Amino acid sequence: VKLDFIHADVGLKRFESTEDTLECRGVKYRGISQSLLGRIEGAQALFYTAIAGSRFPQGVQTPWTFLMKHLKTNVNVRLGKSYPNTGALIQNIDMALVREQSEGMYTAPEFTLGEEIVCAVVQCSKSATRRIARMAFDLARSRNKPRKKVSVINKGTLKAFFTTFSNITFEVAKD
């Protein structure tokens, strides 16, 4: 299989050298341009590593949130497996972690109140939660494992947010 790779800086480094900005629905995303977005959209796959989002100035949006929503990359799936004789802290681990990434703190708009308070508006929609829950259950059913089990884990510190997340997941489990 022959692969063609296209390398492009996206994020803070690009913004500092080019001041590229993409505006969408009144929000300016720094470190990405319309032409670069076109190249990304034309690819069959995207390998996107972490960007220095925390180093962007306060109130400046990173391209990460835009790309997640625009490309509909709503799910982060991480596979984990422990192998014998590798020094793994826990043996016999073979699992998939399914994490929602289109809402919540990943995409929360931030603003300040005065000089001492920073706020973020956290969103948890039923549709995004259903999509994530279905993916987790479908993945559990498809894996060649004797136990088909899904654990629902949340931090529980934002009561309404995580109650909605858990309740919707339990509804999907009944399907």
mmCIF file of C-alpha atoms in Angstrom:
data_model
loop_
_atom_site.group_PDB
_atom_site.id
_atom_site.type_symbol
_atom_site.label_atom_id
_atom_site.label_comp_id
_atom_site.label_asym_id
_atom_site.label_seq_id
_atom_site.Cartn_x
_atom_site.Cartn_y
_atom_site.Cartn_z
ATOM 1 C CA VAL A 1 0.000 0.000 0.000
ATOM 2 C CA LYS A 2 1.456 3.320 -1.039
ATOM 3 C CA LEU A 3 0.576 6.247 1.184
ATOM 4 C CA ASP A 4 1.024 9.918 0.455
ATOM 5 C CA PHE A 5 1.629 12.004 3.543
ATOM 6 C CA ILE A 6 0.887 15.692 3.793
ATOM 7 C CA HIS A 7 2.553 17.477 6.678
ATOM 8 C CA ALA A 8 1.056 20.697 7.949
ATOM 9 C CA ASP A 9 1.469 22.649 11.133
ATOM 10 C CA VAL A 10 -1.828 23.429 12.806
ATOM 11 C CA GLY A 11 -2.103 25.440 15.985
ATOM 12 C CA LEU A 12 0.045 27.855 17.920
ATOM 13 C CA LYS A 13 3.284 27.427 15.933
ATOM 14 C CA ARG A 14 1.434 28.089 12.674
ATOM 15 C CA PHE A 15 -0.420 31.062 14.161
ATOM 16 C CA GLU A 16 2.800 32.627 15.466
ATOM 17 C CA SER A 17 4.478 32.359 12.056
ATOM 18 C CA THR A 18 1.523 33.079 9.735
ATOM 19 C CA GLU A 19 -1.282 34.549 11.893
ATOM 20 C CA ASP A 20 -3.632 32.182 10.015
ATOM 21 C CA THR A 21 -7.181 32.489 11.312
ATOM 22 C CA LEU A 22 -10.327 30.702 10.239
ATOM 23 C CA GLU A 23 -13.647 32.261 11.199
ATOM 24 C CA CYS A 24 -16.735 30.096 11.572
ATOM 25 C CA ARG A 25 -20.070 31.249 13.011
ATOM 26 C CA GLY A 26 -18.481 34.325 14.518
ATOM 27 C CA VAL A 27 -15.682 32.435 16.286
ATOM 28 C CA LYS A 28 -12.066 32.935 15.213
ATOM 29 C CA TYR A 29 -9.882 29.839 15.341
ATOM 30 C CA ARG A 30 -6.164 30.592 15.287
ATOM 31 C CA GLY A 31 -3.525 28.471 13.591
ATOM 32 C CA ILE A 32 -5.576 27.145 10.670
ATOM 33 C CA SER A 33 -6.537 28.605 7.302
ATOM 34 C CA GLN A 34 -9.333 27.881 4.838
ATOM 35 C CA SER A 35 -6.843 26.430 2.337
ATOM 36 C CA LEU A 36 -5.343 24.125 4.981
ATOM 37 C CA LEU A 37 -8.831 23.005 5.986
ATOM 38 C CA GLY A 38 -9.470 22.109 2.336
ATOM 39 C CA ARG A 39 -6.342 19.930 2.285
ATOM 40 C CA ILE A 40 -7.434 18.210 5.491
ATOM 41 C CA GLU A 41 -10.942 17.591 4.116
ATOM 42 C CA GLY A 42 -9.437 16.038 0.985
ATOM 43 C CA ALA A 43 -7.527 13.401 2.936
ATOM 44 C CA GLN A 44 -8.828 9.920 3.724
ATOM 45 C CA ALA A 45 -7.269 9.964 7.195
ATOM 46 C CA LEU A 46 -5.957 12.527 9.625
ATOM 47 C CA PHE A 47 -3.285 11.949 12.250
ATOM 48 C CA TYR A 48 -3.640 14.895 14.554
ATOM 49 C CA THR A 49 -1.433 15.138 17.607
ATOM 50 C CA ALA A 50 -1.900 17.396 20.601
ATOM 51 C CA ILE A 51 -1.462 21.114 20.149
ATOM 52 C CA ALA A 52 -0.366 23.748 22.630
ATOM 53 C CA GLY A 53 -3.893 24.940 23.326
ATOM 54 C CA SER A 54 -3.115 26.117 26.829
ATOM 55 C CA ARG A 55 -0.476 28.495 25.470
ATOM 56 C CA PHE A 56 -2.951 30.392 23.298
ATOM 57 C CA PRO A 57 -3.885 33.783 24.760
ATOM 58 C CA GLN A 58 -7.009 33.884 26.921
ATOM 59 C CA GLY A 59 -10.139 34.004 24.761
ATOM 60 C CA VAL A 60 -8.385 32.726 21.613
ATOM 61 C CA GLN A 61 -9.813 29.473 20.296
ATOM 62 C CA THR A 62 -7.503 26.688 19.160
ATOM 63 C CA PRO A 63 -8.274 24.928 15.876
ATOM 64 C CA TRP A 64 -8.759 21.652 17.783
ATOM 65 C CA THR A 65 -12.360 22.386 18.796
ATOM 66 C CA PHE A 66 -13.222 23.531 15.292
ATOM 67 C CA LEU A 67 -11.682 20.444 13.659
ATOM 68 C CA MET A 68 -13.478 18.064 16.050
ATOM 69 C CA LYS A 69 -16.858 19.547 15.251
ATOM 70 C CA HIS A 70 -16.269 20.191 11.558
ATOM 71 C CA LEU A 71 -14.843 16.719 10.850
ATOM 72 C CA LYS A 72 -17.317 15.073 13.239
ATOM 73 C CA THR A 73 -14.610 13.313 15.221
ATOM 74 C CA ASN A 74 -16.898 12.830 18.172
ATOM 75 C CA VAL A 75 -15.250 9.818 19.748
ATOM 76 C CA ASN A 76 -11.843 9.103 21.164
ATOM 77 C CA VAL A 77 -11.182 5.348 21.325
ATOM 78 C CA ARG A 78 -8.083 4.081 23.083
ATOM 79 C CA LEU A 79 -7.249 0.408 23.244
ATOM 80 C CA GLY A 80 -5.279 -0.885 26.208
ATOM 81 C CA LYS A 81 -3.737 -4.289 26.695
ATOM 82 C CA SER A 82 -1.190 -5.678 29.134
ATOM 83 C CA TYR A 83 1.242 -8.279 27.864
ATOM 84 C CA PRO A 84 3.079 -10.901 29.928
ATOM 85 C CA ASN A 85 6.622 -10.126 31.058
ATOM 86 C CA THR A 86 6.432 -6.414 30.202
ATOM 87 C CA GLY A 87 6.256 -5.028 33.729
ATOM 88 C CA ALA A 88 2.642 -3.938 33.408
ATOM 89 C CA LEU A 89 1.242 -2.660 36.705
ATOM 90 C CA ILE A 90 -1.923 -4.710 36.196
ATOM 91 C CA GLN A 91 -1.992 -8.032 34.364
ATOM 92 C CA ASN A 92 -4.759 -9.317 32.075
ATOM 93 C CA ILE A 93 -5.954 -5.915 30.889
ATOM 94 C CA ASP A 94 -7.582 -5.906 27.469
ATOM 95 C CA MET A 95 -10.073 -3.103 27.114
ATOM 96 C CA ALA A 96 -11.213 -0.172 25.046
ATOM 97 C CA LEU A 97 -11.737 3.291 26.487
ATOM 98 C CA VAL A 98 -14.431 5.242 24.648
ATOM 99 C CA ARG A 99 -14.464 8.922 25.451
ATOM 100 C CA GLU A 100 -16.758 11.682 24.259
ATOM 101 C CA GLN A 101 -14.828 14.644 22.885
ATOM 102 C CA SER A 102 -17.233 16.847 20.997
ATOM 103 C CA GLU A 103 -18.731 18.465 24.084
ATOM 104 C CA GLY A 104 -17.896 19.015 27.715
ATOM 105 C CA MET A 105 -14.668 20.730 28.673
ATOM 106 C CA TYR A 106 -13.113 19.970 25.278
ATOM 107 C CA THR A 107 -15.208 22.565 23.545
ATOM 108 C CA ALA A 108 -16.438 24.759 26.395
ATOM 109 C CA PRO A 109 -16.398 28.449 25.540
ATOM 110 C CA GLU A 110 -14.385 30.360 28.105
ATOM 111 C CA PHE A 111 -14.752 33.901 29.344
ATOM 112 C CA THR A 112 -13.585 35.977 32.263
ATOM 113 C CA LEU A 113 -15.509 37.845 34.920
ATOM 114 C CA GLY A 114 -13.240 40.596 36.057
ATOM 115 C CA GLU A 115 -9.617 39.811 36.791
ATOM 116 C CA GLU A 116 -10.006 36.817 39.088
ATOM 117 C CA ILE A 117 -12.675 34.545 37.627
ATOM 118 C CA VAL A 118 -12.504 32.364 34.529
ATOM 119 C CA CYS A 119 -15.686 30.557 33.481
ATOM 120 C CA ALA A 120 -16.406 27.749 31.029
ATOM 121 C CA VAL A 121 -19.864 26.763 29.818
ATOM 122 C CA VAL A 122 -19.986 22.965 29.682
ATOM 123 C CA GLN A 123 -22.420 21.278 27.306
ATOM 124 C CA CYS A 124 -23.769 17.726 27.444
ATOM 125 C CA SER A 125 -26.373 16.939 24.797
ATOM 126 C CA LYS A 126 -28.481 13.818 24.787
ATOM 127 C CA SER A 127 -27.694 13.191 21.103
ATOM 128 C CA ALA A 128 -23.899 13.251 21.609
ATOM 129 C CA THR A 129 -24.218 11.059 24.698
ATOM 130 C CA ARG A 130 -26.361 8.525 22.813
ATOM 131 C CA ARG A 131 -23.822 8.452 19.964
ATOM 132 C CA ILE A 132 -20.962 7.757 22.375
ATOM 133 C CA ALA A 133 -22.904 5.164 24.364
ATOM 134 C CA ARG A 134 -23.937 3.311 21.191
ATOM 135 C CA MET A 135 -20.356 3.232 20.018
ATOM 136 C CA ALA A 136 -19.179 1.826 23.363
ATOM 137 C CA PHE A 137 -21.828 -0.907 23.355
ATOM 138 C CA ASP A 138 -21.240 -1.753 19.681
ATOM 139 C CA LEU A 139 -17.503 -1.957 20.319
ATOM 140 C CA ALA A 140 -18.021 -4.208 23.356
ATOM 141 C CA ARG A 141 -20.263 -6.540 21.315
ATOM 142 C CA SER A 142 -17.787 -6.677 18.418
ATOM 143 C CA ARG A 143 -14.705 -7.560 20.448
ATOM 144 C CA ASN A 144 -13.810 -11.233 20.663
ATOM 145 C CA LYS A 145 -14.053 -11.397 24.444
ATOM 146 C CA PRO A 146 -16.082 -13.732 26.647
ATOM 147 C CA ARG A 147 -17.503 -10.844 28.694
ATOM 148 C CA LYS A 148 -19.397 -8.122 26.909
ATOM 149 C CA LYS A 149 -19.289 -5.423 29.560
ATOM 150 C CA VAL A 150 -19.440 -1.632 29.499
ATOM 151 C CA SER A 151 -18.554 0.403 32.579
ATOM 152 C CA VAL A 152 -19.917 3.930 32.840
ATOM 153 C CA ILE A 153 -17.506 6.190 34.685
ATOM 154 C CA ASN A 154 -17.891 9.869 35.399
ATOM 155 C CA LYS A 155 -16.392 12.331 37.804
ATOM 156 C CA GLY A 156 -19.731 13.259 39.326
ATOM 157 C CA THR A 157 -18.620 16.762 40.263
ATOM 158 C CA LEU A 158 -21.047 18.431 37.856
ATOM 159 C CA LYS A 159 -24.234 16.808 39.021
ATOM 160 C CA ALA A 160 -26.651 17.696 36.201
ATOM 161 C CA PHE A 161 -24.005 17.136 33.506
ATOM 162 C CA PHE A 162 -22.931 13.688 34.661
ATOM 163 C CA THR A 163 -26.411 12.585 35.709
ATOM 164 C CA THR A 164 -27.588 13.260 32.151
ATOM 165 C CA PHE A 165 -24.559 11.400 30.744
ATOM 166 C CA SER A 166 -25.149 8.357 32.975
ATOM 167 C CA ASN A 167 -28.932 8.256 32.516
ATOM 168 C CA ILE A 168 -28.727 8.419 28.713
ATOM 169 C CA THR A 169 -26.059 5.701 28.707
ATOM 170 C CA PHE A 170 -28.267 3.453 30.848
ATOM 171 C CA GLU A 171 -31.168 4.055 28.401
ATOM 172 C CA VAL A 172 -28.988 3.016 25.468
ATOM 173 C CA ALA A 173 -27.923 -0.109 27.389
ATOM 174 C CA LYS A 174 -31.529 -1.306 27.285
ATOM 175 C CA ASP A 175 -31.556 -1.302 23.464
#
